[in-house]
Amino acid sequence: MQLQVLGYYGGYPYNGVGTSSYLLTSGDYHLLLDCGSGALLALEKVLEPLQLDAVLLTHYHHDHIADLGVLQYYWQLHQGVKKEPILPIYGHLQDPLHFGSLTLPGVTQGFGYQEDTVLTVGPFKITFKRTIHPVPAFATRIEEVSTSKVLVFTADTAYFPELANFAQQADLLMTDTNFLQDKTGKMAHMTTTQSAALAEDSQVKQLLLTHLPQTATAATLLEQAQAVLPNLPIQVAKQGLTIEIA
């Protein structure tokens, strides 16, 4: 199982890099995880978009779905052989208006999930955990069935202890790390030290900091997380980063 970072900023694209979007590959199966601003251009550099097998959305904030409409137009208008005649797009059912937009007749088809849903999507078993965010959002636990390797993506969330149970012993944990450690007050995202604490409590094998702030350096983000977990492999998301989950 392989993860490629297409975009990693929270909120808005910056300095030529887009917002949250990731390509998860198992064998010849390609799952797009979120579809933020700039996702389609970044995807075109690594995969013909018509070769996608499915799209999975964690929630409907614009920095996670901004390129979904143009991806649908690409599937409708671009000439070429499609791996799937109609592209499946998985999204939660808590927002009927946004969920309805996932279906473009003859082009894409929306499939709904809830917190207790267990999805089988190609080679993956996917489960969900509602997070703490201003709109309904869901952390995702994606297991590659043939190898039992597990990727957990927190999606957008404030820190809460129950996430550790959901992420327990993941081979890779991707955390919403939108704040430095000195952030105070009400939060809808995690800090560097909260991400590291979650990784420690979850006993994961490696940590990827993502959904990053535009104003912090990768070195600072890494330093703050490693101060909590000096012995865990930690990476900071960057465009084109590829991680083998083994």
C-alpha positions as YAML, in Angstrom:
chain: A
units: angstrom
residues:
- id: 1
  name: MET
  ca: [0.00, 0.00, 0.00]
- id: 2
  name: GLN
  ca: [1.38, 3.36, -1.03]
- id: 3
  name: LEU
  ca: [0.38, 6.93, -0.13]
- id: 4
  name: GLN
  ca: [1.24, 9.94, -2.30]
- id: 5
  name: VAL
  ca: [0.68, 13.49, -1.08]
- id: 6
  name: LEU
  ca: [-1.01, 15.68, -3.71]
- id: 7
  name: GLY
  ca: [-1.80, 18.65, -1.45]
- id: 8
  name: TYR
  ca: [-1.38, 19.27, 2.26]
- id: 9
  name: TYR
  ca: [-2.35, 22.78, 3.32]
- id: 10
  name: GLY
  ca: [-5.40, 23.56, 5.39]
- id: 11
  name: GLY
  ca: [-7.78, 26.32, 4.36]
- id: 12
  name: TYR
  ca: [-6.30, 27.56, 1.09]
- id: 13
  name: PRO
  ca: [-3.53, 26.79, -1.42]
- id: 14
  name: TYR
  ca: [-0.25, 28.61, -0.92]
- id: 15
  name: ASN
  ca: [2.96, 29.11, -2.85]
- id: 16
  name: GLY
  ca: [1.97, 26.68, -5.60]
- id: 17
  name: VAL
  ca: [0.81, 23.90, -3.25]
- id: 18
  name: GLY
  ca: [-2.80, 22.81, -2.86]
- id: 19
  name: THR
  ca: [-4.97, 21.74, 0.03]
- id: 20
  name: SER
  ca: [-5.71, 18.29, 1.40]
- id: 21
  name: SER
  ca: [-5.64, 15.50, -1.17]
- id: 22
  name: TYR
  ca: [-3.89, 12.13, -1.23]
- id: 23
  name: LEU
  ca: [-3.63, 9.16, -3.57]
- id: 24
  name: LEU
  ca: [-3.73, 5.73, -1.94]
- id: 25
  name: THR
  ca: [-2.66, 2.81, -4.13]
- id: 26
  name: SER
  ca: [-2.85, -0.94, -3.59]
- id: 27
  name: GLY
  ca: [-1.67, -2.96, -6.57]
- id: 28
  name: ASP
  ca: [-3.42, -1.35, -9.53]
- id: 29
  name: TYR
  ca: [-6.25, 0.12, -7.41]
- id: 30
  name: HIS
  ca: [-6.20, 3.90, -6.94]
- id: 31
  name: LEU
  ca: [-8.27, 5.67, -4.27]
- id: 32
  name: LEU
  ca: [-8.31, 9.46, -4.08]
- id: 33
  name: LEU
  ca: [-8.63, 10.55, -0.45]
- id: 34
  name: ASP
  ca: [-10.13, 14.05, -0.38]
- id: 35
  name: CYS
  ca: [-9.99, 16.37, -3.36]
- id: 36
  name: GLY
  ca: [-8.87, 19.82, -2.27]
- id: 37
  name: SER
  ca: [-7.79, 22.83, -4.26]
- id: 38
  name: GLY
  ca: [-5.15, 21.88, -6.83]
- id: 39
  name: ALA
  ca: [-5.80, 18.16, -6.49]
- id: 40
  name: LEU
  ca: [-6.58, 17.55, -10.15]
- id: 41
  name: LEU
  ca: [-3.42, 19.21, -11.46]
- id: 42
  name: ALA
  ca: [-1.30, 17.36, -8.90]
- id: 43
  name: LEU
  ca: [-3.02, 14.06, -9.72]
- id: 44
  name: GLU
  ca: [-2.36, 14.49, -13.45]
- id: 45
  name: LYS
  ca: [1.38, 14.49, -12.71]
- id: 46
  name: VAL
  ca: [1.28, 10.99, -11.20]
- id: 47
  name: LEU
  ca: [-1.81, 9.26, -12.64]
- id: 48
  name: GLU
  ca: [-4.21, 9.69, -15.55]
- id: 49
  name: PRO
  ca: [-7.34, 10.74, -13.61]
- id: 50
  name: LEU
  ca: [-9.52, 8.42, -15.70]
- id: 51
  name: GLN
  ca: [-7.63, 5.56, -14.05]
- id: 52
  name: LEU
  ca: [-9.00, 6.37, -10.61]
- id: 53
  name: ASP
  ca: [-11.10, 3.60, -9.09]
- id: 54
  name: ALA
  ca: [-12.89, 5.70, -6.45]
- id: 55
  name: VAL
  ca: [-12.88, 8.90, -4.38]
- id: 56
  name: LEU
  ca: [-13.37, 9.06, -0.61]
- id: 57
  name: LEU
  ca: [-14.25, 12.37, 1.08]
- id: 58
  name: THR
  ca: [-13.84, 12.95, 4.81]
- id: 59
  name: HIS
  ca: [-16.10, 16.04, 4.85]
- id: 60
  name: TYR
  ca: [-17.37, 18.85, 2.68]
- id: 61
  name: HIS
  ca: [-15.27, 21.88, 3.62]
- id: 62
  name: HIS
  ca: [-13.92, 23.54, 0.48]
- id: 63
  name: ASP
  ca: [-10.27, 22.77, 1.23]
- id: 64
  name: HIS
  ca: [-11.19, 19.08, 0.97]
- id: 65
  name: ILE
  ca: [-13.56, 19.16, -2.02]
- id: 66
  name: ALA
  ca: [-12.63, 22.27, -4.05]
- id: 67
  name: ASP
  ca: [-11.50, 20.26, -7.11]
- id: 68
  name: LEU
  ca: [-14.29, 17.71, -7.02]
- id: 69
  name: GLY
  ca: [-16.43, 19.55, -9.55]
- id: 70
  name: VAL
  ca: [-13.61, 19.87, -12.08]
- id: 71
  name: LEU
  ca: [-12.72, 16.22, -11.53]
- id: 72
  name: GLN
  ca: [-16.30, 15.37, -12.48]
- id: 73
  name: TYR
  ca: [-16.03, 17.57, -15.59]
- id: 74
  name: TYR
  ca: [-12.74, 15.85, -16.48]
- id: 75
  name: TRP
  ca: [-14.52, 12.49, -16.34]
- id: 76
  name: GLN
  ca: [-17.38, 13.87, -18.40]
- id: 77
  name: LEU
  ca: [-15.39, 15.69, -21.09]
- id: 78
  name: HIS
  ca: [-11.89, 14.23, -21.39]
- id: 79
  name: GLN
  ca: [-11.37, 11.62, -24.05]
- id: 80
  name: GLY
  ca: [-9.78, 8.36, -22.99]
- id: 81
  name: VAL
  ca: [-10.39, 4.92, -21.56]
- id: 82
  name: LYS
  ca: [-11.98, 5.02, -18.13]
- id: 83
  name: LYS
  ca: [-11.07, 2.35, -15.62]
- id: 84
  name: GLU
  ca: [-14.60, 2.63, -14.20]
- id: 85
  name: PRO
  ca: [-17.45, 3.69, -16.49]
- id: 86
  name: ILE
  ca: [-18.95, 5.72, -13.63]
- id: 87
  name: LEU
  ca: [-16.63, 6.98, -10.89]
- id: 88
  name: PRO
  ca: [-17.79, 6.10, -7.34]
- id: 89
  name: ILE
  ca: [-17.50, 8.96, -4.84]
- id: 90
  name: TYR
  ca: [-17.99, 8.14, -1.15]
- id: 91
  name: GLY
  ca: [-19.20, 10.88, 1.18]
- id: 92
  name: HIS
  ca: [-21.07, 11.13, 4.45]
- id: 93
  name: LEU
  ca: [-24.84, 11.50, 4.65]
- id: 94
  name: GLN
  ca: [-25.00, 14.33, 7.21]
- id: 95
  name: ASP
  ca: [-25.18, 17.05, 4.53]
- id: 96
  name: PRO
  ca: [-27.80, 16.12, 1.90]
- id: 97
  name: LEU
  ca: [-27.01, 19.05, -0.40]
- id: 98
  name: HIS
  ca: [-23.32, 18.27, -0.68]
- id: 99
  name: PHE
  ca: [-23.94, 14.55, -0.81]
- id: 100
  name: GLY
  ca: [-26.34, 15.05, -3.70]
- id: 101
  name: SER
  ca: [-23.65, 16.89, -5.67]
- id: 102
  name: LEU
  ca: [-21.46, 13.77, -5.70]
- id: 103
  name: THR
  ca: [-23.70, 12.28, -8.38]
- id: 104
  name: LEU
  ca: [-23.36, 13.60, -11.93]
- id: 105
  name: PRO
  ca: [-25.63, 11.29, -13.95]
- id: 106
  name: GLY
  ca: [-23.69, 9.00, -16.24]
- id: 107
  name: VAL
  ca: [-20.37, 10.34, -14.90]
- id: 108
  name: THR
  ca: [-20.04, 9.93, -11.13]
- id: 109
  name: GLN
  ca: [-22.17, 8.24, -8.48]
- id: 110
  name: GLY
  ca: [-22.35, 9.18, -4.81]
- id: 111
  name: PHE
  ca: [-22.34, 6.48, -2.14]
- id: 112
  name: GLY
  ca: [-23.11, 7.41, 1.45]
- id: 113
  name: TYR
  ca: [-21.58, 6.41, 4.75]
- id: 114
  name: GLN
  ca: [-22.24, 7.06, 8.43]
- id: 115
  name: GLU
  ca: [-20.15, 6.56, 11.56]
- id: 116
  name: ASP
  ca: [-21.17, 2.90, 11.94]
- id: 117
  name: THR
  ca: [-20.68, 2.09, 8.25]
- id: 118
  name: VAL
  ca: [-18.13, -0.53, 7.17]
- id: 119
  name: LEU
  ca: [-17.20, -0.09, 3.52]
- id: 120
  name: THR
  ca: [-15.48, -2.54, 1.21]
- id: 121
  name: VAL
  ca: [-13.86, -0.40, -1.46]
- id: 122
  name: GLY
  ca: [-11.67, -2.44, -3.81]
- id: 123
  name: PRO
  ca: [-8.89, -3.98, -1.68]
- id: 124
  name: PHE
  ca: [-9.74, -1.82, 1.34]
- id: 125
  name: LYS
  ca: [-11.94, -2.17, 4.40]
- id: 126
  name: ILE
  ca: [-12.88, 1.31, 5.62]
- id: 127
  name: THR
  ca: [-14.40, 2.37, 8.94]
- id: 128
  name: PHE
  ca: [-15.20, 5.81, 10.32]
- id: 129
  name: LYS
  ca: [-15.12, 7.95, 13.48]
- id: 130
  name: ARG
  ca: [-17.00, 11.25, 13.81]
- id: 131
  name: THR
  ca: [-14.55, 14.00, 14.75]
- id: 132
  name: ILE
  ca: [-14.84, 17.33, 16.55]
- id: 133
  name: HIS
  ca: [-15.17, 19.99, 13.84]
- id: 134
  name: PRO
  ca: [-17.60, 22.80, 12.96]
- id: 135
  name: VAL
  ca: [-19.21, 20.59, 10.29]
- id: 136
  name: PRO
  ca: [-19.68, 16.80, 10.25]
- id: 137
  name: ALA
  ca: [-16.30, 15.22, 9.52]
- id: 138
  name: PHE
  ca: [-15.06, 11.67, 9.81]
- id: 139
  name: ALA
  ca: [-11.70, 10.14, 10.53]
- id: 140
  name: THR
  ca: [-11.07, 7.13, 8.33]
- id: 141
  name: ARG
  ca: [-9.36, 3.82, 9.11]
- id: 142
  name: ILE
  ca: [-8.34, 2.11, 5.88]
- id: 143
  name: GLU
  ca: [-7.15, -1.48, 6.07]
- id: 144
  name: GLU
  ca: [-5.56, -3.23, 3.11]
- id: 145
  name: VAL
  ca: [-7.29, -6.57, 3.56]
- id: 146
  name: SER
  ca: [-4.64, -8.74, 1.91]
- id: 147
  name: THR
  ca: [-1.83, -7.50, 4.16]
- id: 148
  name: SER
  ca: [-3.73, -6.15, 7.23]
- id: 149
  name: LYS
  ca: [-1.76, -2.90, 6.89]
- id: 150
  name: VAL
  ca: [-3.66, 0.09, 8.25]
- id: 151
  name: LEU
  ca: [-3.71, 3.79, 7.38]
- id: 152
  name: VAL
  ca: [-5.61, 6.14, 9.68]
- id: 153
  name: PHE
  ca: [-6.40, 9.70, 8.63]
- id: 154
  name: THR
  ca: [-7.83, 11.91, 11.37]
- id: 155
  name: ALA
  ca: [-9.44, 14.26, 8.83]
- id: 156
  name: ASP
  ca: [-10.13, 17.68, 10.40]
- id: 157
  name: THR
  ca: [-10.58, 17.55, 14.14]
- id: 158
  name: ALA
  ca: [-9.76, 18.94, 17.51]
- id: 159
  name: TYR
  ca: [-7.92, 16.52, 19.76]
- id: 160
  name: PHE
  ca: [-10.10, 14.11, 21.72]
- id: 161
  name: PRO
  ca: [-8.94, 10.96, 23.55]
- id: 162
  name: GLU
  ca: [-11.26, 8.53, 21.74]
- id: 163
  name: LEU
  ca: [-9.28, 9.04, 18.55]
- id: 164
  name: ALA
  ca: [-6.49, 6.96, 20.06]
- id: 165
  name: ASN
  ca: [-8.70, 3.88, 20.20]
- id: 166
  name: PHE
  ca: [-9.73, 4.41, 16.59]
- id: 167
  name: ALA
  ca: [-6.13, 4.81, 15.42]
- id: 168
  name: GLN
  ca: [-4.71, 2.02, 17.59]
- id: 169
  name: GLN
  ca: [-1.56, 0.39, 16.14]
- id: 170
  name: ALA
  ca: [-1.97, 1.89, 12.69]
- id: 171
  name: ASP
  ca: [0.98, 1.40, 10.36]
- id: 172
  name: LEU
  ca: [0.65, 5.05, 9.33]
- id: 173
  name: LEU
  ca: [-1.24, 7.82, 11.13]
- id: 174
  name: MET
  ca: [-1.96, 11.04, 9.22]
- id: 175
  name: THR
  ca: [-2.94, 13.88, 11.53]
- id: 176
  name: ASP
  ca: [-4.60, 17.23, 11.04]
- id: 177
  name: THR
  ca: [-1.75, 19.43, 12.33]
- id: 178
  name: ASN
  ca: [-2.90, 22.97, 11.60]
- id: 179
  name: PHE
  ca: [-1.39, 24.64, 14.67]
- id: 180
  name: LEU
  ca: [1.93, 25.01, 16.41]
- id: 181
  name: GLN
  ca: [2.20, 23.95, 20.04]
- id: 182
  name: ASP
  ca: [1.52, 27.41, 21.47]
- id: 183
  name: LYS
  ca: [-2.02, 27.64, 20.05]
- id: 184
  name: THR
  ca: [-4.60, 28.24, 22.76]
- id: 185
  name: GLY
  ca: [-8.36, 28.76, 22.96]
- id: 186
  name: LYS
  ca: [-11.07, 26.91, 21.12]
- id: 187
  name: MET
  ca: [-9.67, 24.72, 18.34]
- id: 188
  name: ALA
  ca: [-11.09, 22.73, 15.45]
- id: 189
  name: HIS
  ca: [-7.69, 21.29, 14.52]
- id: 190
  name: MET
  ca: [-4.74, 19.80, 16.39]
- id: 191
  name: THR
  ca: [-1.37, 21.19, 17.36]
- id: 192
  name: THR
  ca: [1.99, 19.57, 16.68]
- id: 193
  name: THR
  ca: [2.23, 18.26, 20.23]
- id: 194
  name: GLN
  ca: [-1.36, 16.96, 20.20]
- id: 195
  name: SER
  ca: [-0.63, 15.07, 16.99]
- id: 196
  name: ALA
  ca: [2.42, 13.52, 18.60]
- id: 197
  name: ALA
  ca: [0.50, 12.67, 21.77]
- id: 198
  name: LEU
  ca: [-2.19, 10.98, 19.68]
- id: 199
  name: ALA
  ca: [0.46, 8.95, 17.87]
- id: 200
  name: GLU
  ca: [1.98, 7.92, 21.18]
- id: 201
  name: ASP
  ca: [-1.35, 6.91, 22.71]
- id: 202
  name: SER
  ca: [-2.27, 5.02, 19.53]
- id: 203
  name: GLN
  ca: [1.02, 3.11, 19.44]
- id: 204
  name: VAL
  ca: [1.36, 3.71, 15.71]
- id: 205
  name: LYS
  ca: [4.41, 2.81, 13.63]
- id: 206
  name: GLN
  ca: [4.86, 6.14, 11.85]
- id: 207
  name: LEU
  ca: [3.31, 9.60, 11.80]
- id: 208
  name: LEU
  ca: [2.64, 12.04, 8.97]
- id: 209
  name: LEU
  ca: [1.84, 15.64, 9.88]
- id: 210
  name: THR
  ca: [-0.51, 17.15, 7.30]
- id: 211
  name: HIS
  ca: [-3.25, 19.77, 6.81]
- id: 212
  name: LEU
  ca: [-0.46, 22.17, 7.65]
- id: 213
  name: PRO
  ca: [-0.40, 25.91, 8.39]
- id: 214
  name: GLN
  ca: [0.98, 28.15, 5.65]
- id: 215
  name: THR
  ca: [3.19, 30.18, 7.99]
- id: 216
  name: ALA
  ca: [5.17, 27.47, 9.81]
- id: 217
  name: THR
  ca: [8.29, 25.79, 8.49]
- id: 218
  name: ALA
  ca: [8.49, 22.03, 8.13]
- id: 219
  name: ALA
  ca: [11.52, 22.08, 10.43]
- id: 220
  name: THR
  ca: [9.56, 23.76, 13.23]
- id: 221
  name: LEU
  ca: [6.61, 21.39, 12.87]
- id: 222
  name: LEU
  ca: [8.91, 18.37, 12.96]
- id: 223
  name: GLU
  ca: [10.96, 19.66, 15.89]
- id: 224
  name: GLN
  ca: [7.88, 20.23, 18.04]
- id: 225
  name: ALA
  ca: [6.42, 16.80, 17.30]
- id: 226
  name: GLN
  ca: [9.73, 15.01, 17.82]
- id: 227
  name: ALA
  ca: [10.15, 16.66, 21.21]
- id: 228
  name: VAL
  ca: [7.20, 14.54, 22.34]
- id: 229
  name: LEU
  ca: [8.11, 11.42, 20.35]
- id: 230
  name: PRO
  ca: [11.86, 11.38, 19.66]
- id: 231
  name: ASN
  ca: [11.97, 7.71, 18.65]
- id: 232
  name: LEU
  ca: [8.98, 7.51, 16.29]
- id: 233
  name: PRO
  ca: [9.46, 8.01, 12.54]
- id: 234
  name: ILE
  ca: [7.73, 11.33, 11.81]
- id: 235
  name: GLN
  ca: [7.43, 13.08, 8.47]
- id: 236
  name: VAL
  ca: [5.98, 16.44, 7.48]
- id: 237
  name: ALA
  ca: [3.80, 16.41, 4.38]
- id: 238
  name: LYS
  ca: [5.23, 17.85, 1.19]
- id: 239
  name: GLN
  ca: [3.96, 17.75, -2.35]
- id: 240
  name: GLY
  ca: [4.96, 14.51, -4.08]
- id: 241
  name: LEU
  ca: [5.96, 12.74, -0.88]
- id: 242
  name: THR
  ca: [5.45, 8.99, -1.28]
- id: 243
  name: ILE
  ca: [5.21, 6.65, 1.70]
- id: 244
  name: GLU
  ca: [5.26, 2.88, 1.43]
- id: 245
  name: ILE
  ca: [3.02, 1.45, 4.15]
- id: 246
  name: ALA
  ca: [4.66, -1.85, 4.92]
...
